[in-house]
Coordinates of C-alpha atoms in Angstrom, one line a residue:
M1 CA 84.2 130.9 141.5
N2 CA 85.7 134.0 142.4
E3 CA 84.2 136.9 140.0
D4 CA 87.3 138.7 139.5
V5 CA 88.8 135.3 137.6
K6 CA 87.8 134.8 134.0
L7 CA 88.6 132.0 132.6
D8 CA 87.9 130.1 129.2
R9 CA 84.0 128.0 128.9
D10 CA 86.9 125.1 128.2
F11 CA 88.7 125.1 131.4
T12 CA 87.7 123.1 134.9
E13 CA 86.0 125.8 137.2
Y14 CA 87.1 125.9 140.3
E15 CA 87.1 128.0 143.9
Y16 CA 89.4 129.2 146.4
R17 CA 89.9 127.2 149.0
D18 CA 89.6 128.6 152.4
D19 CA 92.1 125.5 154.4
L20 CA 95.2 127.3 153.6
T21 CA 97.5 127.6 156.0
N22 CA 101.0 129.3 156.3
D23 CA 103.0 126.3 155.4
T24 CA 103.2 126.5 151.5
R25 CA 104.7 123.0 151.0
E26 CA 102.0 121.4 152.9
D27 CA 99.9 123.6 151.4
L28 CA 101.0 122.9 148.3
L29 CA 100.9 118.8 148.4
K30 CA 97.8 118.5 149.5
G31 CA 97.0 120.7 146.7
I32 CA 97.6 118.2 144.4
G33 CA 97.7 115.5 145.7
E34 CA 94.3 115.5 147.8
Y35 CA 92.3 118.2 145.8
W36 CA 93.5 118.2 141.7
G37 CA 95.7 114.8 141.5
A38 CA 92.7 112.9 142.3
F39 CA 90.0 114.6 140.2
Y40 CA 92.2 115.1 137.5
K41 CA 93.0 111.2 137.6
E42 CA 89.4 110.7 137.8
N43 CA 88.8 113.2 135.1
P44 CA 92.1 112.3 132.4
H45 CA 89.8 115.0 129.7
R46 CA 89.6 117.8 131.3
F47 CA 93.1 117.2 132.4
A48 CA 93.7 117.4 129.0
R49 CA 92.2 120.9 128.3
D50 CA 93.8 122.9 131.7
Y51 CA 96.9 121.4 131.8
L52 CA 98.3 120.3 128.0
N53 CA 96.0 123.2 126.1
I54 CA 94.5 119.8 123.7
K55 CA 90.7 120.8 123.0
L56 CA 88.7 117.5 123.0
H57 CA 85.6 117.0 121.2
M58 CA 82.8 115.4 123.1
F59 CA 83.5 112.2 121.9
Q60 CA 86.8 111.9 122.1
Q61 CA 86.4 113.3 125.7
I62 CA 83.7 110.2 126.5
I63 CA 86.7 108.1 124.8
I64 CA 89.7 109.1 127.2
Y65 CA 87.3 108.4 130.3
M66 CA 85.7 105.4 129.3
M67 CA 89.4 104.6 128.8
N68 CA 91.4 105.2 132.1
Q69 CA 88.1 104.2 133.5
S70 CA 89.0 100.4 131.9
D71 CA 91.3 97.6 132.3
Q72 CA 90.4 96.1 128.6
V73 CA 89.5 98.3 125.3
C74 CA 88.8 98.1 122.1
I75 CA 87.8 101.0 120.0
I76 CA 86.6 99.9 116.2
A77 CA 87.0 103.7 114.5
T78 CA 86.8 104.1 110.9
R79 CA 89.4 105.9 108.4
G80 CA 89.7 109.9 109.2
I81 CA 88.6 109.6 112.6
G82 CA 92.2 110.8 113.8
K83 CA 92.3 107.2 115.7
S84 CA 95.7 107.3 116.2
W85 CA 96.0 110.9 117.4
L86 CA 93.6 109.7 120.4
L87 CA 95.7 107.3 121.5
A88 CA 98.6 110.0 121.5
V89 CA 97.3 112.2 123.9
Y90 CA 95.2 109.4 125.8
A91 CA 99.5 107.8 126.4
C92 CA 100.7 111.3 127.5
L93 CA 98.1 112.0 129.8
R94 CA 98.5 108.3 131.1
A95 CA 101.8 108.6 131.5
I96 CA 102.0 112.2 133.5
L97 CA 98.8 111.2 135.5
Y98 CA 100.5 107.7 136.3
P99 CA 104.4 108.1 137.4
G100 CA 106.7 105.6 136.9
S101 CA 104.0 104.0 134.2
S102 CA 105.5 101.8 130.9
I103 CA 103.5 102.4 128.3
L104 CA 104.4 100.2 125.1
I105 CA 103.1 100.2 121.9
A106 CA 102.4 97.8 119.6
S107 CA 101.9 97.0 115.8
K108 CA 102.8 94.6 113.6
R109 CA 105.6 96.4 112.0
K110 CA 107.5 98.9 114.1
K111 CA 107.3 101.8 112.1
Q112 CA 103.7 101.9 112.6
A113 CA 103.9 102.3 116.6
K114 CA 107.1 104.1 116.2
L115 CA 104.4 106.5 113.8
L116 CA 102.0 107.0 117.3
I117 CA 105.5 108.3 119.0
T118 CA 107.0 111.1 116.1
S119 CA 104.3 111.6 114.6
K120 CA 101.3 112.3 116.6
I121 CA 103.5 112.6 119.9
M122 CA 106.5 114.2 118.9
G123 CA 105.4 115.7 115.5
D124 CA 102.6 117.5 117.3
L125 CA 101.1 117.4 120.6
V126 CA 104.7 118.3 122.3
L127 CA 105.2 120.6 119.8
K128 CA 101.3 122.3 120.6
S129 CA 101.8 121.8 124.2
E130 CA 104.6 124.2 126.3
A131 CA 103.0 122.0 129.5
L132 CA 103.8 118.5 128.1
R133 CA 107.1 119.9 126.4
K134 CA 108.3 120.7 130.5
E135 CA 107.3 117.2 131.6
I136 CA 109.2 115.0 129.1
K137 CA 113.5 114.5 130.0
V138 CA 113.8 112.8 126.5
L139 CA 113.2 112.1 123.3
Q140 CA 114.7 109.1 121.7
N141 CA 114.0 108.8 117.6
N142 CA 116.3 106.7 116.2
N143 CA 116.6 103.5 113.8
N144 CA 116.5 101.2 116.6
E145 CA 114.4 103.0 119.6
V146 CA 111.8 105.4 119.4
Y147 CA 110.7 106.1 123.6
I148 CA 109.7 109.6 125.5
E149 CA 110.7 109.2 129.0
F150 CA 109.2 111.6 131.5
Y151 CA 110.4 113.4 134.9
N152 CA 107.9 111.2 136.6
G153 CA 110.0 108.0 135.2
S154 CA 106.9 107.4 132.6
R155 CA 107.8 106.3 130.0
I156 CA 106.1 106.0 126.0
E157 CA 107.9 103.1 124.0
A158 CA 107.4 101.7 120.3
V159 CA 107.7 97.4 120.3
V160 CA 107.6 95.5 116.9
S161 CA 104.7 92.7 117.2
N162 CA 107.4 89.5 116.9
D163 CA 109.3 86.7 119.5
D164 CA 111.9 89.6 119.5
A165 CA 109.9 91.6 122.6
R166 CA 109.6 88.8 124.3
G167 CA 111.0 90.9 127.7
Y168 CA 109.3 93.9 127.7
R169 CA 106.9 95.0 130.7
A170 CA 104.2 97.1 130.6
N171 CA 101.6 99.0 132.5
C172 CA 99.7 100.0 129.6
L173 CA 100.0 98.1 126.3
I174 CA 97.4 99.7 123.7
I175 CA 98.1 97.7 120.0
D176 CA 97.2 99.7 116.9
E177 CA 95.0 97.8 114.1
Y178 CA 95.3 94.6 116.4
R179 CA 93.6 92.8 113.7
M180 CA 96.7 92.6 111.6
L181 CA 98.3 90.7 114.2
S182 CA 98.3 86.8 114.9
L183 CA 96.6 85.8 118.0
D184 CA 99.7 83.8 118.8
V185 CA 101.6 87.0 118.7
V186 CA 99.3 88.8 121.2
D187 CA 98.7 86.5 123.9
N188 CA 102.2 84.7 123.9
V189 CA 104.3 87.6 123.6
L190 CA 102.5 91.0 123.9
L191 CA 100.2 90.2 127.0
P192 CA 102.6 88.9 129.4
F193 CA 104.2 92.4 129.5
L194 CA 101.5 93.3 131.5
N195 CA 102.6 90.3 134.5
T196 CA 103.4 93.4 136.4
P197 CA 101.9 96.1 138.5
R198 CA 102.5 99.7 138.4
Q199 CA 104.6 100.0 141.6
P200 CA 103.7 103.9 143.1
G201 CA 105.2 104.8 146.4
Y202 CA 101.8 104.6 148.6
L203 CA 101.8 100.8 148.4
S204 CA 104.0 100.9 150.4
N205 CA 102.0 102.5 153.4
P206 CA 100.0 99.7 155.0
E207 CA 97.1 102.2 155.3
Y208 CA 96.5 102.0 151.4
S209 CA 98.2 98.6 150.7
D210 CA 95.1 97.6 148.8
L211 CA 94.6 100.2 146.3
R212 CA 97.0 98.1 143.3
E213 CA 96.5 99.4 140.2
E214 CA 95.2 96.9 137.2
N215 CA 97.4 97.3 133.8
I216 CA 95.6 98.6 131.0
E217 CA 95.4 97.2 127.5
V218 CA 94.3 98.7 124.7
Y219 CA 92.9 97.6 121.8
L220 CA 92.6 99.7 118.3
S221 CA 91.3 98.6 114.8
S222 CA 89.1 99.5 111.6
G223 CA 86.0 97.2 110.9
W224 CA 87.2 93.6 110.0
Y225 CA 86.0 90.0 108.9
Q226 CA 83.9 88.2 111.7
H227 CA 85.2 85.0 111.7
E228 CA 88.7 86.8 112.8
W229 CA 90.1 86.8 116.1
S230 CA 90.1 90.3 116.5
Y231 CA 86.2 90.3 116.0
Q232 CA 85.6 87.6 118.7
R233 CA 88.5 90.0 121.8
Y234 CA 85.8 93.0 120.2
K235 CA 82.8 90.9 121.6
E236 CA 84.5 89.6 124.9
T237 CA 85.5 93.3 125.9
I238 CA 81.7 94.5 124.9
E239 CA 80.3 91.0 126.9
G240 CA 82.6 92.5 129.7
M241 CA 81.2 95.8 129.5
L242 CA 77.7 94.7 129.7
K243 CA 78.5 92.6 132.7
G244 CA 79.5 95.6 134.8
E245 CA 83.1 94.5 134.8
S246 CA 85.7 96.8 134.2
S247 CA 85.9 97.0 129.8
F248 CA 85.1 99.3 127.5
S249 CA 84.2 99.4 123.8
C250 CA 82.9 102.1 120.6
N251 CA 82.6 101.7 117.1
I252 CA 82.8 104.9 115.7
P253 CA 81.5 105.3 112.4
F254 CA 82.2 107.9 109.4
I255 CA 79.1 110.0 110.1
C256 CA 80.9 111.1 114.2
S257 CA 83.9 112.7 111.2
L258 CA 81.3 114.7 109.1
E259 CA 79.5 115.8 112.5
H260 CA 83.1 117.0 114.1
G261 CA 84.4 118.4 110.5
L262 CA 87.1 115.8 110.2
L263 CA 85.9 114.7 107.2
T264 CA 84.0 115.9 104.4
K265 CA 80.7 114.6 102.2
K266 CA 82.5 115.1 99.3
R267 CA 85.6 113.0 100.9
I268 CA 83.4 110.5 101.8
K269 CA 81.4 110.2 98.3
K270 CA 84.8 110.4 96.1
E271 CA 85.7 107.1 98.0
M272 CA 82.2 105.0 97.9
K273 CA 83.1 106.1 94.4
K274 CA 87.2 103.6 94.1
E275 CA 86.6 100.9 92.1
S276 CA 87.6 99.0 95.5
M277 CA 85.7 100.4 97.6
S278 CA 83.1 97.9 97.7
P279 CA 80.1 97.7 100.4
S280 CA 81.6 95.1 102.9
S281 CA 85.3 96.8 102.7
F282 CA 83.0 100.2 102.9
L283 CA 81.1 98.6 105.9
M284 CA 84.3 97.3 107.6
E285 CA 86.4 100.6 107.1
Y286 CA 84.0 103.7 107.4
C287 CA 81.7 102.0 109.4
G288 CA 83.4 100.2 111.5
V289 CA 81.3 97.2 111.6
F290 CA 83.0 93.3 111.2
F291 CA 81.1 91.9 107.8
N292 CA 80.2 88.7 107.3
E293 CA 79.5 86.8 104.9
S294 CA 76.1 85.3 103.8
D295 CA 75.6 81.3 104.9
S296 CA 74.8 81.4 100.8
A297 CA 78.4 82.3 100.0
F298 CA 80.2 80.0 98.2
F299 CA 83.9 81.3 98.9
K300 CA 84.7 82.0 103.1
S301 CA 86.3 84.8 104.5
S302 CA 88.0 82.0 106.6
W303 CA 89.2 80.2 103.7
I304 CA 90.6 83.6 102.2
N305 CA 92.2 85.2 104.2
P306 CA 95.2 83.1 105.6
C307 CA 95.9 82.5 102.0
R308 CA 96.8 86.5 101.6
T309 CA 101.0 86.0 102.8
L310 CA 102.7 87.7 100.1
D311 CA 104.4 90.7 100.3
N312 CA 106.2 90.3 97.2
V313 CA 104.6 91.2 94.3
F314 CA 104.9 92.2 90.2
Y315 CA 105.6 96.2 89.2
P316 CA 104.8 95.9 85.5
P317 CA 107.0 98.5 83.4
D318 CA 105.6 101.9 82.9
N319 CA 106.2 103.3 79.2
T320 CA 108.7 105.8 80.1
E321 CA 110.8 102.7 81.9
Y322 CA 110.3 100.4 79.4
L323 CA 111.4 102.5 76.7
K324 CA 115.0 103.4 79.4
Y325 CA 115.7 99.7 79.5
K326 CA 114.2 98.3 76.3
N327 CA 118.0 97.5 75.0
S328 CA 118.9 96.2 78.3
K329 CA 119.9 92.5 79.1
N330 CA 118.9 93.9 82.8
K331 CA 116.0 95.1 82.7
K332 CA 115.9 96.1 86.9
Y333 CA 111.6 95.7 86.7
K334 CA 112.5 91.9 85.2
L335 CA 111.1 89.4 87.9
P336 CA 113.4 86.6 87.7
K337 CA 112.2 83.2 87.4
V338 CA 113.0 80.2 89.8
K339 CA 113.3 76.5 88.4
N340 CA 110.2 74.8 85.9
E341 CA 108.9 77.9 86.8
Y342 CA 105.3 78.8 85.1
R343 CA 103.7 81.8 84.1
I344 CA 100.5 82.9 83.0
I345 CA 98.2 85.7 82.6
G346 CA 94.0 85.7 82.5
A347 CA 91.8 88.0 81.2
D348 CA 88.0 88.7 81.4
I349 CA 86.6 90.4 78.7
A350 CA 84.4 94.2 79.6
L351 CA 83.8 96.2 76.8
A352 CA 81.0 98.9 78.3
K353 CA 82.0 102.1 80.1
G354 CA 80.4 103.1 83.1
S355 CA 80.5 102.0 86.7
N356 CA 77.0 99.6 86.3
N357 CA 78.9 97.7 84.0
D358 CA 82.0 95.4 84.5
N359 CA 85.5 95.5 84.2
S360 CA 88.2 93.5 81.8
I361 CA 90.1 92.9 84.7
F362 CA 93.7 90.9 83.7
T363 CA 95.0 88.6 86.0
L364 CA 99.2 87.6 86.4
M365 CA 100.2 83.8 88.3
R366 CA 103.4 82.2 89.0
L367 CA 103.2 78.7 89.2
I368 CA 105.8 77.6 91.6
P369 CA 106.6 73.8 91.2
N370 CA 105.7 71.5 94.7
G371 CA 107.1 67.9 94.5
D372 CA 104.0 66.9 91.7
T373 CA 101.7 70.3 92.4
Y374 CA 102.3 74.0 92.1
K375 CA 101.7 76.3 93.8
R376 CA 100.3 79.4 92.5
Y377 CA 100.8 83.0 93.4
I378 CA 98.7 86.1 92.3
V379 CA 101.4 88.6 92.0
H380 CA 99.5 91.3 89.7
M381 CA 95.8 92.6 88.7
E382 CA 95.0 94.9 86.6
S383 CA 91.6 96.1 85.6
Y384 CA 89.8 98.8 83.4
N385 CA 86.4 100.1 82.0
G386 CA 85.7 100.9 78.7
M387 CA 88.7 100.3 77.2
E388 CA 88.7 99.7 73.3
A389 CA 89.0 96.1 72.3
E390 CA 92.8 96.8 70.7
K391 CA 93.9 98.6 73.5
Q392 CA 93.1 95.6 76.0
C393 CA 94.7 93.5 73.4
I394 CA 98.2 95.4 73.1
R395 CA 97.5 95.5 76.7
L396 CA 98.0 92.4 77.7
K397 CA 100.6 91.7 74.8
Q398 CA 102.9 94.3 76.7
L399 CA 102.3 92.4 80.6
F400 CA 102.8 88.8 78.9
E401 CA 106.5 90.6 77.4
D402 CA 106.9 92.3 80.8
F403 CA 105.5 89.7 83.0
D404 CA 107.8 87.0 81.4
A405 CA 104.7 84.8 80.6
D406 CA 104.3 81.1 79.2
N407 CA 100.7 81.0 78.3
M408 CA 97.8 83.1 78.7
I409 CA 93.5 82.5 78.5
I410 CA 91.3 84.7 77.9
D411 CA 87.8 84.3 77.6
T412 CA 87.1 84.5 74.0
G413 CA 83.3 84.3 74.1
G414 CA 81.1 86.8 73.7
I415 CA 82.5 89.9 74.0
G416 CA 85.6 88.6 74.6
T417 CA 85.7 87.5 70.7
T418 CA 86.6 90.7 70.0
V419 CA 89.6 91.6 71.9
W420 CA 90.5 87.2 70.8
S421 CA 90.2 88.4 66.9
Y422 CA 92.7 91.2 67.6
I423 CA 94.7 88.7 70.3
Q424 CA 94.8 86.5 66.9
K425 CA 97.0 89.8 64.3
E426 CA 100.4 91.4 64.7
N427 CA 99.8 94.5 66.4
Y428 CA 102.1 98.0 66.1
D429 CA 102.4 99.2 69.7
S430 CA 102.6 103.1 69.2
E431 CA 103.4 103.8 72.9
R432 CA 106.6 101.3 73.0
D433 CA 107.0 101.8 69.1
K434 CA 107.5 98.1 68.1
W435 CA 105.3 95.2 66.7
H436 CA 103.6 92.4 68.7
N437 CA 103.1 89.5 67.4
A438 CA 100.1 87.3 66.8
F439 CA 99.0 84.2 69.1
T440 CA 96.6 81.0 68.2
C441 CA 95.8 79.1 70.9
F442 CA 97.4 75.8 71.4
N443 CA 93.5 73.6 72.2
E444 CA 90.6 73.4 69.9
D445 CA 88.9 76.4 68.5
N446 CA 86.1 75.9 65.4
A447 CA 86.6 79.8 65.1
V448 CA 90.1 80.5 65.0
D449 CA 91.1 81.4 61.5
K450 CA 93.5 78.9 60.2
S451 CA 95.3 80.8 57.7
M452 CA 95.5 83.5 60.3
S453 CA 97.0 81.8 63.0
R454 CA 99.3 79.7 60.9
N455 CA 102.4 81.9 61.6
A456 CA 101.7 83.1 64.7
I457 CA 102.8 81.6 68.7
D458 CA 100.2 79.4 69.9
V459 CA 100.6 80.6 74.1
V460 CA 97.0 80.9 74.2
Y461 CA 94.3 78.7 75.7
S462 CA 90.7 79.6 74.7
M463 CA 88.0 79.6 77.2
K464 CA 84.5 79.4 76.2
A465 CA 83.4 78.5 79.6
Y466 CA 80.0 76.6 80.1
T467 CA 77.7 74.7 82.4
E468 CA 79.9 72.1 83.4
I469 CA 83.9 73.9 83.0
N470 CA 81.9 76.8 84.8
S471 CA 80.8 74.5 87.8
K472 CA 85.3 73.2 87.7
I473 CA 86.0 77.3 87.9
A474 CA 84.3 76.9 91.3
L475 CA 84.7 74.1 92.5
S476 CA 89.0 74.1 91.7
L477 CA 88.9 77.6 93.1
R478 CA 87.2 76.9 95.8
D479 CA 89.2 74.0 96.9
A480 CA 92.3 76.1 96.3
F481 CA 92.0 78.3 98.7
I482 CA 90.5 75.8 101.3
N483 CA 93.8 73.5 100.4
K484 CA 96.1 77.2 100.2
N485 CA 97.0 76.0 97.6
I486 CA 97.2 79.3 96.0
Y487 CA 99.1 82.9 97.2
L488 CA 97.6 86.3 97.4
P489 CA 99.0 89.3 98.8
I490 CA 98.7 90.6 101.6
S491 CA 95.4 93.7 103.0
S492 CA 96.7 97.5 101.3
L493 CA 96.6 98.1 104.4
E494 CA 99.6 96.0 106.0
A495 CA 101.2 96.3 102.7
K496 CA 101.1 100.4 103.0
E497 CA 103.4 100.6 106.3
M498 CA 105.8 97.8 104.8
I499 CA 106.3 100.1 101.1
Y500 CA 106.6 103.5 103.7
E501 CA 109.3 101.9 105.4
Q502 CA 111.1 100.2 102.5
N503 CA 111.1 103.1 100.4
K504 CA 111.7 105.2 103.1
I505 CA 108.8 107.6 102.1
K506 CA 108.3 110.3 105.2
T507 CA 104.6 110.9 106.7
E508 CA 105.3 114.3 105.7
D509 CA 106.5 113.3 101.9
L510 CA 103.6 114.0 99.8
E511 CA 104.8 113.3 96.5
G512 CA 105.9 110.5 97.8
R513 CA 103.7 109.0 99.4
A514 CA 101.3 109.8 95.9
T515 CA 103.0 107.8 94.3
A516 CA 103.6 104.7 96.4
E517 CA 99.2 104.8 97.0
A518 CA 99.2 105.3 93.0
K519 CA 101.1 102.4 91.7
L520 CA 102.9 100.6 95.0
L521 CA 100.1 99.5 96.6
L522 CA 98.3 99.2 93.4
P523 CA 98.5 94.8 93.3
Y524 CA 97.6 95.2 96.9
I525 CA 94.5 97.1 96.4
Q526 CA 93.6 95.2 93.7
T527 CA 93.3 92.5 96.0
D528 CA 91.1 94.2 98.7
A529 CA 88.9 94.4 95.8
L530 CA 89.1 90.8 95.1
V531 CA 88.5 89.7 98.1
N532 CA 85.5 91.3 99.1
E533 CA 83.7 90.7 95.4
L534 CA 84.7 86.7 95.9
I535 CA 82.8 87.1 99.8
T536 CA 79.8 88.0 98.4
L537 CA 79.1 86.1 95.7
E538 CA 76.6 82.8 96.0
Y539 CA 75.4 79.9 94.3
E540 CA 73.5 77.4 93.1
N541 CA 73.5 74.2 92.8
R542 CA 71.5 73.2 89.4
E543 CA 71.1 69.1 89.0
G544 CA 75.5 69.0 90.2
K545 CA 76.6 71.5 89.1
I546 CA 77.2 74.9 90.4
R547 CA 75.6 78.3 89.2
I548 CA 77.9 81.4 90.6
T549 CA 76.1 84.6 91.4
E550 CA 76.2 88.2 91.8
K551 CA 74.0 89.7 94.5
G552 CA 73.2 93.5 94.1
R553 CA 75.3 95.5 92.5
N554 CA 78.7 92.8 93.1
R555 CA 80.7 91.7 90.3
K556 CA 82.3 88.7 89.8
D557 CA 84.9 90.0 87.0
R558 CA 88.4 89.2 89.3
Y559 CA 86.5 86.0 90.2
S560 CA 86.2 85.1 86.7
S561 CA 90.2 85.7 85.8
V562 CA 91.7 84.6 88.9
G563 CA 89.1 81.3 88.1
Y564 CA 90.8 81.4 84.5
C565 CA 93.8 81.3 85.8
N566 CA 93.3 78.7 88.5
F567 CA 91.9 76.5 85.5
L568 CA 94.9 76.4 83.5
A569 CA 97.1 75.6 86.8
N570 CA 94.9 73.2 86.8
L571 CA 95.7 71.7 82.9
I572 CA 99.3 72.6 83.4
E573 CA 100.0 71.0 86.5
E574 CA 98.2 67.6 85.4
R575 CA 100.6 67.3 82.3
E576 CA 103.7 68.1 83.6
Y577 CA 102.8 65.6 86.5
K578 CA 102.0 62.9 83.8
N579 CA 105.1 64.0 82.1
K580 CA 107.3 63.2 84.4
K581 CA 105.4 59.3 85.2
K582 CA 105.1 58.7 81.5
N583 CA 109.3 60.0 81.4
K584 CA 110.2 57.8 84.9
K585 CA 112.3 55.3 84.2
K586 CA 111.9 51.8 85.3
F587 CA 115.3 50.0 86.8
L588 CA 116.2 46.2 87.0
F589 CA 119.4 45.2 89.9
L590 CA 120.8 41.9 89.3
N591 CA 123.4 40.6 91.3

């Protein structure tokens, strides 16, 4: 290197050429094609620094390099690692270094795919890199299309992952959060995009006709469950890499983010303390691990996750919203009932405060007629730690009114007795400035004060869960999942994109995002916690009776609340089915 030339240590060092001629055009073509072009294709991480002026951490350089060397890539990365930004860098490098490339970014929702282009490329890389701006011919961003067109003929475009996407062609397919897609869509809609390889001009020269390139498939996700197809695709990629095939896979845990200052220890500790962050969810979201329940788990993720299909949940009004519509006939928060629908609330009660103690869980379930049975839809769930007994009672009665519920089932044994005693009385609600009616049970409960219940509304099932009933609850709920007779909200990750899209919340709208995550995402986050709780529950079989047990610091309060709801749903179903059979009339037709 010439001593007069001073370079940033991060830039690639170079020497002056000694083969220059008087033909400047020939010298330029040889320098680009034979020297720098070949060098940067082999070292795209260097191209990012030298040309685009984008600094990369060492782990990012390694990933970019390996992605460019492989035909199949699977990256399992945790929250806060900047995986979408890194993919955006890779897409731009590929587009510039390989003229005429078609790079498609796919995800379950088109907005998520668009976000990688609009936020990471248009909103970050383009603004910071003058060289990148000079490479781009068109930036298109509207409701129908989001794409970037380069002067060299390359194109980066967002597509939605469904049948409407058929017909696209790509040389590089990037699937963001691929675990959220179905295997059928990936294999039968997206991967056929890659049937036609890039056609660079040099292929027309017989000397280079054998240098045909393979198209590239890139999978990106956080950890998930081992029974899902996403884990199998991850394993396939690893096995290919170990066999020396053109494959690359890696897991990037949160410690990498800490090492490079992308996350702080304080943030990680805060995430770990969240009620919804179970050990299994932390392993998946922050450690890049595919979780597998133990052989002794009573509920399997392979039964539960297929039931997570609901994207329409119920949002109870806050007190301000309630008072606003208190005297109005058309309350915007109301969820219309379908014909013959039942609505129930299941409550598992706890009173002690502290992270090591159980929570009170309130589950709202819709029973939608389906022939002689009911489909069960869990549309809302709330949790409370250390809430006073009377306040729990008032909150249950608020939900009963807001949800237009028909029945409630509550654990009235042990700790639940205290809340149950308040439910049997009239209660003044100072937040809503109203009196709530007294409730009583419609089943037999010898502990109920008959004089107190004389004017009460009989809408509660008093649950005293003994060994035999607990066994029935467990077996019945497992059957409901296996038979897909119960439906849960979709994952919070998937819901977030949907909510942002429906409410037109932009990435830079911090207030809108905070509101969405505080309220709109709550039912989905609670369901995440429910699923992670269910798959960690183990069981014992004692004389033919099932006993559900927690492992370590795991809980079973959400399980109990949902199990109560399902138990009551079975009773209602049995009662209604018998009534239908009893009311059927027989006719005798005579000629």
